[in-house]
Tab-separated table of C-alpha atoms and ligand atoms in Angstrom:
chain	number	residue	atom	x	y	z
L	255	MET	CA	14.943	18.453	14.048
L	256	ARG	CA	17.816	16.788	12.277
L	257	ARG	CA	17.924	14.114	14.934
L	258	THR	CA	14.243	13.314	14.479
L	259	PHE	CA	14.733	12.977	10.747
L	260	GLN	CA	17.561	10.520	11.200
L	261	ILE	CA	15.458	8.410	13.503
L	262	MET	CA	12.722	8.327	10.909
L	263	LEU	CA	15.162	7.134	8.322
L	264	THR	CA	16.025	4.103	10.392
L	265	ALA	CA	12.634	2.667	9.601
L	266	PHE	CA	11.033	3.554	6.346
L	267	ILE	CA	9.387	2.095	3.320
L	268	MET	CA	9.624	3.664	-0.091
L	269	LEU	CA	6.873	3.895	-2.616
L	270	ALA	CA	7.276	4.407	-6.304
L	271	VAL	CA	5.256	4.597	-9.389
L	272	GLN	CA	7.821	4.056	-12.057
L	273	MET	CA	6.956	4.995	-15.592
L	274	TYR	CA	8.342	3.580	-18.791
L	275	PRO	CA	7.700	5.088	-22.205
L	276	ALA	CA	5.062	3.664	-24.516
L	277	ALA	CA	5.997	0.521	-26.087
L	278	ALA	CA	-19.125	-7.339	1.192
L	279	GLN	CA	-17.605	-9.155	2.757
L	280	SER	CA	-16.869	-12.380	1.012
L	281	GLY	CA	-13.125	-12.776	0.887
L	282	THR	CA	-11.335	-12.328	-2.396
L	283	LEU	CA	-8.012	-11.251	-0.917
L	284	GLY	CA	-6.788	-14.852	-0.649
L	285	LEU	CA	-6.187	-15.046	3.119
L	286	ALA	CA	-6.979	-18.781	3.094
L	287	ASP	CA	-4.047	-19.477	0.775
L	288	GLY	CA	-1.554	-18.089	3.249
L	289	PHE	CA	1.271	-15.596	3.300
L	290	SER	CA	4.814	-15.107	2.073
L	291	THR	CA	7.256	-14.017	4.769
L	292	PHE	CA	10.420	-12.019	4.072
L	293	ASN	CA	12.754	-10.959	6.834
L	294	THR	CA	14.901	-8.176	5.403
L	295	SER	CA	17.572	-6.188	7.212
L	296	LYS	CA	15.104	-3.376	8.015
L	297	PHE	CA	11.678	-5.007	8.103
L	298	ASN	CA	9.888	-8.305	8.541
L	299	VAL	CA	7.372	-8.270	5.704
L	300	GLN	CA	4.398	-10.525	5.064
L	301	LEU	CA	2.421	-10.455	1.830
L	302	VAL	CA	-0.871	-12.197	1.143
L	303	LYS	CA	0.249	-14.885	-1.340
L	304	ASP	CA	-2.647	-14.563	-3.777
L	305	SER	CA	-2.854	-10.763	-3.987
L	306	GLN	CA	0.722	-9.820	-2.998
L	307	THR	CA	-0.712	-6.997	-0.877
L	308	LEU	CA	0.927	-6.123	2.426
L	309	TYR	CA	-0.286	-8.265	5.360
L	310	SER	CA	2.163	-7.173	8.036
L	311	LEU	CA	5.123	-4.827	8.317
L	312	THR	CA	7.275	-4.914	11.436
L	313	PRO	CA	10.642	-3.187	11.819
L	314	ALA	CA	13.420	-5.762	12.324
L	315	GLY	CA	13.903	-6.424	16.016
L	316	SER	CA	10.543	-4.868	16.940
L	317	SER	CA	7.139	-6.409	17.480
L	318	PHE	CA	5.242	-3.281	16.375
L	319	ASN	CA	3.143	-3.903	13.277
L	320	PHE	CA	2.148	-0.905	11.124
L	321	ILE	CA	-0.540	-2.868	9.265
L	322	PRO	CA	-4.014	-3.761	10.673
L	323	THR	CA	-3.272	-7.488	10.342
L	324	ASP	CA	-5.777	-8.406	13.060
L	325	MET	CA	-8.580	-6.679	11.095
L	326	MET	CA	-7.692	-8.268	7.745
L	327	THR	CA	-10.434	-10.924	7.876
L	328	SER	CA	-12.975	-8.088	8.142
L	329	ARG	CA	-11.316	-6.285	5.234
L	330	GLN	CA	-10.841	-9.041	2.651
L	331	ALA	CA	-13.696	-8.159	0.294
L	332	ASN	CA	-13.598	-6.508	-3.103
L	333	GLY	CA	-13.388	-2.764	-2.556
L	334	ASN	CA	-11.323	-2.954	0.641
L	335	TYR	CA	-8.056	-1.183	-0.069
L	336	HIS	CA	-4.695	-2.559	0.992
L	337	LEU	CA	-1.113	-1.452	0.640
L	338	GLY	CA	0.058	-2.612	-2.760
L	339	GLU	CA	-3.174	-2.004	-4.649
L	340	SER	CA	-2.968	0.134	-7.729
L	341	ARG	CA	-5.459	2.661	-9.021
L	342	SER	CA	-5.184	4.433	-12.329
L	343	ARG	CA	-7.337	6.374	-14.697
L	344	LYS	CA	-6.471	6.675	-18.339
L	345	VAL	CA	-8.021	8.415	-21.264
L	346	GLY	CA	-9.267	6.287	-24.130
L	347	SER	CA	-10.492	7.686	-27.433
L	348	THR	CA	-13.378	9.515	-25.770
L	349	ALA	CA	-13.821	8.521	-22.132
L	350	TRP	CA	-11.617	7.996	-19.134
L	351	VAL	CA	-11.043	4.331	-18.314
L	352	SER	CA	-10.381	3.402	-14.709
L	353	GLY	CA	-8.410	0.463	-13.409
L	354	ASP	CA	-8.579	-0.482	-9.735
L	355	SER	CA	-6.951	-3.693	-8.547
L	356	SER	CA	-9.322	-4.015	-5.571
L	357	THR	CA	-12.655	-3.808	-7.417
L	358	SER	CA	-12.849	-7.374	-8.676
L	359	ARG	CA	-9.926	-9.122	-7.134
L	360	LYS	CA	-8.391	-12.175	-8.767
L	361	LYS	CA	-5.509	-14.366	-7.714
L	362	LEU	CA	-2.209	-13.273	-9.242
L	363	THR	CA	0.482	-15.482	-10.720
L	364	PRO	CA	3.760	-14.824	-8.932
L	365	ALA	CA	6.605	-13.933	-11.287
L	366	THR	CA	9.972	-15.622	-10.928
L	367	VAL	CA	12.152	-13.304	-8.870
L	368	SER	CA	15.796	-13.166	-7.884
L	369	GLY	CA	18.248	-10.935	-6.054
L	370	SER	CA	16.736	-8.203	-3.925
L	371	THR	CA	13.228	-8.596	-5.383
L	372	LEU	CA	11.032	-10.232	-2.754
L	373	ALA	CA	7.938	-10.750	-4.892
L	374	ALA	CA	6.472	-9.559	-8.168
L	375	ALA	CA	3.367	-10.156	-10.239
L	376	ASN	CA	1.636	-8.765	-13.269
L	377	LEU	CA	-1.672	-7.184	-12.191
L	378	ALA	CA	-3.577	-8.050	-15.397
L	379	PRO	CA	-5.839	-10.708	-13.766
L	380	THR	CA	-7.080	-8.242	-11.151
L	381	LEU	CA	-7.450	-5.213	-13.435
L	382	PRO	CA	-10.486	-4.750	-15.696
L	383	THR	CA	-10.202	-6.352	-19.140
L	384	THR	CA	-10.689	-2.822	-20.521
L	385	SER	CA	-7.390	-1.768	-18.965
L	386	LEU	CA	-5.178	0.170	-21.356
L	387	LEU	CA	-2.110	-0.275	-19.191
L	388	ASN	CA	0.040	-3.258	-18.394
L	389	ILE	CA	1.151	-3.011	-14.757
L	390	THR	CA	3.658	-5.209	-12.963
L	391	ARG	CA	4.129	-4.696	-9.238
L	392	ARG	CA	7.374	-5.493	-7.431
L	393	TRP	CA	8.354	-5.565	-3.755
L	394	VAL	CA	12.088	-4.957	-3.427
L	395	SER	CA	14.397	-4.962	-0.426
L	396	VAL	CA	16.979	-2.159	-0.374
L	397	SER	CA	19.485	-1.203	2.311
L	398	SER	CA	17.296	1.645	3.566
L	399	GLY	CA	13.987	-0.207	3.622
L	400	VAL	CA	11.475	-1.821	1.317
L	401	GLN	CA	10.360	-0.473	-2.039
L	402	LEU	CA	6.998	-0.943	-3.710
L	403	LEU	CA	7.454	-0.425	-7.450
L	404	PHE	CA	4.931	-0.376	-10.279
L	405	ASP	CA	6.230	-0.899	-13.824
L	406	VAL	CA	3.641	0.625	-16.137
L	407	THR	CA	3.659	0.047	-19.886
L	408	ASN	CA	1.204	1.007	-22.582
L	409	SER	CA	-0.341	-2.207	-23.884
L	410	GLN	CA	-2.046	-0.375	-26.776
L	411	THR	CA	-0.720	0.383	-30.221
L	412	THR	CA	-1.661	4.049	-29.840
L	413	ALA	CA	-0.639	6.620	-27.244
L	414	VAL	CA	-2.414	6.555	-23.883
L	415	GLU	CA	-2.670	9.561	-21.593
L	416	ILE	CA	-2.475	8.701	-17.899
L	417	GLY	CA	-4.821	10.934	-15.909
L	418	SER	CA	-3.762	9.691	-12.516
L	419	LEU	CA	-1.850	6.866	-10.879
L	420	GLY	CA	-2.261	6.143	-7.208
L	421	ALA	CA	-1.550	3.585	-4.545
L	422	PRO	CA	-3.683	3.173	-1.415
L	423	LEU	CA	-1.782	3.308	1.879
L	424	GLU	CA	-3.226	1.130	4.627
L	425	PHE	CA	-1.917	1.464	8.155
L	426	ASN	CA	-3.406	0.551	11.499
L	427	ASN	CA	-5.550	3.548	12.382
L	428	ILE	CA	-8.471	1.266	13.252
L	429	PHE	CA	-9.491	1.928	16.858
L	430	THR	CA	-12.766	-0.010	16.579
L	431	GLY	CA	-13.224	-2.717	19.202
L	432	ARG	CA	-10.026	-1.869	21.024
L	433	SER	CA	-9.608	-0.639	24.571
L	434	ALA	CA	-7.789	2.665	25.027
L	435	ALA	CA	-4.696	0.750	26.113
L	436	GLN	CA	-4.813	-1.506	23.037
L	437	THR	CA	-5.306	1.497	20.757
L	438	ASN	CA	-2.331	3.195	22.353
L	439	THR	CA	-0.152	0.117	21.945
L	440	LEU	CA	-1.222	-1.101	18.504
L	441	CYS	CA	-2.345	1.846	16.381
L	442	SER	CA	-0.696	4.610	14.376
L	443	LEU	CA	-1.890	7.839	12.808
L	444	PHE	CA	-0.584	8.991	9.472
L	445	ASP	CA	-0.170	12.323	7.747
L	446	PRO	CA	1.048	13.322	4.302
L	447	TYR	CA	3.287	16.124	3.173
L	448	ILE	CA	2.118	16.703	-0.402
L	449	GLY	CA	5.539	17.936	-1.473
L	450	GLN	CA	6.161	16.451	-4.923
L	451	ASP	CA	9.623	14.819	-4.976
L	452	ALA	CA	10.100	15.879	-1.342
L	453	GLY	CA	6.697	14.508	-0.367
L	454	PHE	CA	6.317	11.850	2.289
L	455	VAL	CA	3.792	10.194	4.549
L	456	GLN	CA	4.687	9.817	8.208
L	457	VAL	CA	3.089	6.952	10.108
L	458	THR	CA	3.447	7.569	13.832
L	459	PRO	CA	2.757	4.865	16.435
L	460	LEU	CA	0.441	6.328	19.078
L	461	LEU	CA	2.640	5.021	21.872
L	462	GLY	CA	4.982	7.933	21.293
L	463	THR	CA	8.180	6.054	22.040
L	464	LEU	CA	8.562	4.072	18.801
L	465	PRO	CA	10.240	5.366	15.631
L	466	PRO	CA	7.763	6.403	12.955
L	467	LEU	CA	7.589	4.844	9.521
L	468	VAL	CA	8.229	7.203	6.626
L	469	VAL	CA	6.920	6.535	3.124
L	470	THR	CA	8.869	8.447	0.475
L	471	PRO	CA	8.856	8.526	-3.331
L	472	VAL	CA	11.456	6.440	-5.136
L	473	GLY	CA	13.191	8.417	-7.848
L	474	LYS	CA	10.790	10.548	-9.884
L	475	SER	CA	7.392	9.582	-8.486
L	476	PRO	CA	6.293	12.837	-6.852
L	477	LEU	CA	3.558	12.896	-4.215
L	478	GLU	CA	1.099	15.165	-6.031
L	479	GLY	CA	-2.143	14.446	-4.255
L	480	TRP	CA	-3.846	12.804	-1.318
L	481	ARG	CA	-7.463	11.873	-1.220
L	482	PHE	CA	-9.955	9.805	0.701
L	483	LEU	CA	-10.786	6.383	-0.724
L	484	PRO	CA	-14.445	5.477	-0.178
L	485	GLU	CA	-15.195	1.931	0.986
L	486	SER	CA	-18.381	0.169	2.033
L	487	THR	CA	-19.708	1.381	5.375
L	488	ALA	CA	-22.016	-1.615	5.751
L	489	ALA	CA	-19.941	-3.941	7.890
L	490	THR	CA	-17.771	-3.758	10.953
L	491	PRO	CA	-15.220	-2.220	11.462
L	492	PHE	CA	-17.597	0.440	10.160
L	493	TYR	CA	-15.462	2.389	7.784
L	494	GLN	CA	-15.161	6.047	8.780
L	495	SER	CA	-16.904	5.376	12.070
L	496	GLN	CA	-15.773	7.565	14.903
L	497	THR	CA	-12.979	5.182	15.744
L	498	PHE	CA	-11.841	4.333	12.219
L	499	GLU	CA	-10.488	7.386	10.499
L	500	GLY	CA	-10.172	5.722	7.087
L	501	ILE	CA	-7.543	4.640	4.613
L	502	TYR	CA	-6.082	7.257	2.281
B	42	LIG	C1	11.055	-13.929	10.412
B	42	LIG	O1	11.166	-13.323	11.679
B	42	LIG	C2	10.120	-13.706	12.564
B	42	LIG	C3	10.225	-12.832	13.805
B	42	LIG	O2	11.527	-12.814	14.303
B	42	LIG	C4	10.250	-15.195	12.856
B	42	LIG	O3	9.207	-15.605	13.725
B	42	LIG	C5	10.135	-15.963	11.546
B	42	LIG	O4	10.348	-17.328	11.762
B	42	LIG	C6	11.118	-15.432	10.511
B	42	LIG	N1	10.777	-16.036	9.239
B	42	LIG	C7	11.683	-16.381	8.335
B	42	LIG	C8	11.134	-16.950	7.061
B	42	LIG	O5	12.873	-16.237	8.513
B	43	LIG	C1	3.307	-6.629	-19.845
B	43	LIG	O1	4.600	-6.090	-19.593
B	43	LIG	C2	5.557	-7.076	-19.288
B	43	LIG	C3	6.849	-6.343	-18.983
B	43	LIG	O2	6.695	-5.536	-17.840
B	43	LIG	C4	5.712	-8.036	-20.438
B	43	LIG	O3	6.603	-9.058	-20.088
B	43	LIG	C5	4.362	-8.659	-20.786
B	43	LIG	O4	4.461	-9.443	-21.931
B	43	LIG	C6	3.329	-7.561	-21.021
B	43	LIG	N1	2.017	-8.174	-21.204
B	43	LIG	C7	1.145	-7.757	-22.122
B	43	LIG	C8	-0.160	-8.471	-22.167
B	43	LIG	O5	1.394	-6.827	-22.891
């Protein structure tokens, strides 16, 4: 058991939602504008330049990709969830206000970064104008893996209650259009342990011989819930079809 855990730690990505106190198929993802590539000590990472969402994630020295990169052109519309999106729901004076970075996607302006930060951008352009929160997303390389961090500040002059904060996790569990051999070689299945600060998501390549990817909270960002994210079922790769389990 201990041995397995150590193997998992050799290849993992961390996820955080860091909090600071108050003070269809037409492509909007930006695939045509290209990708940013970062080869870190643990992972080769590619982000879509415009959206800074994850395009590919391959452990250093491996050719196994945890992300459905080859399906990205079929999943570049508004409402298709990718790793790096943010979803939140806040209470206003009377009603909850939702903010979802995938609903009406806009190109982001990359922030100037240095040191271990690979990329960062404020999400304001791609959040609704009604958003009560100011969210900056950062991708950071650390010795143990790659961190995805969200810096959330209250952009209002009054207190805002955050009802929920979530981040979609997209991995390659898309079997559609693949032979059994391709599915076995390319795809992973993923499962959460909803264990608060000890929570994690394990992404296991179907091949059975490759180390799994483990997504863990950074600092105090407990894994409190796990739920299905609905997407359009109108176009291939037919979301939630028999061979596409869905993104959670
Ligand atoms: C990153 O690594 C990949 C795979 O080894 C290589 O093809 C690519 O040229 C590298 N890119 C950079 C920017 O170093
Ligand atoms: C959003 O927060 C960042 C700091 O994370 C700050 O630099 C920026 O000015 C804020 N933007 C707005 C519109 O409040």
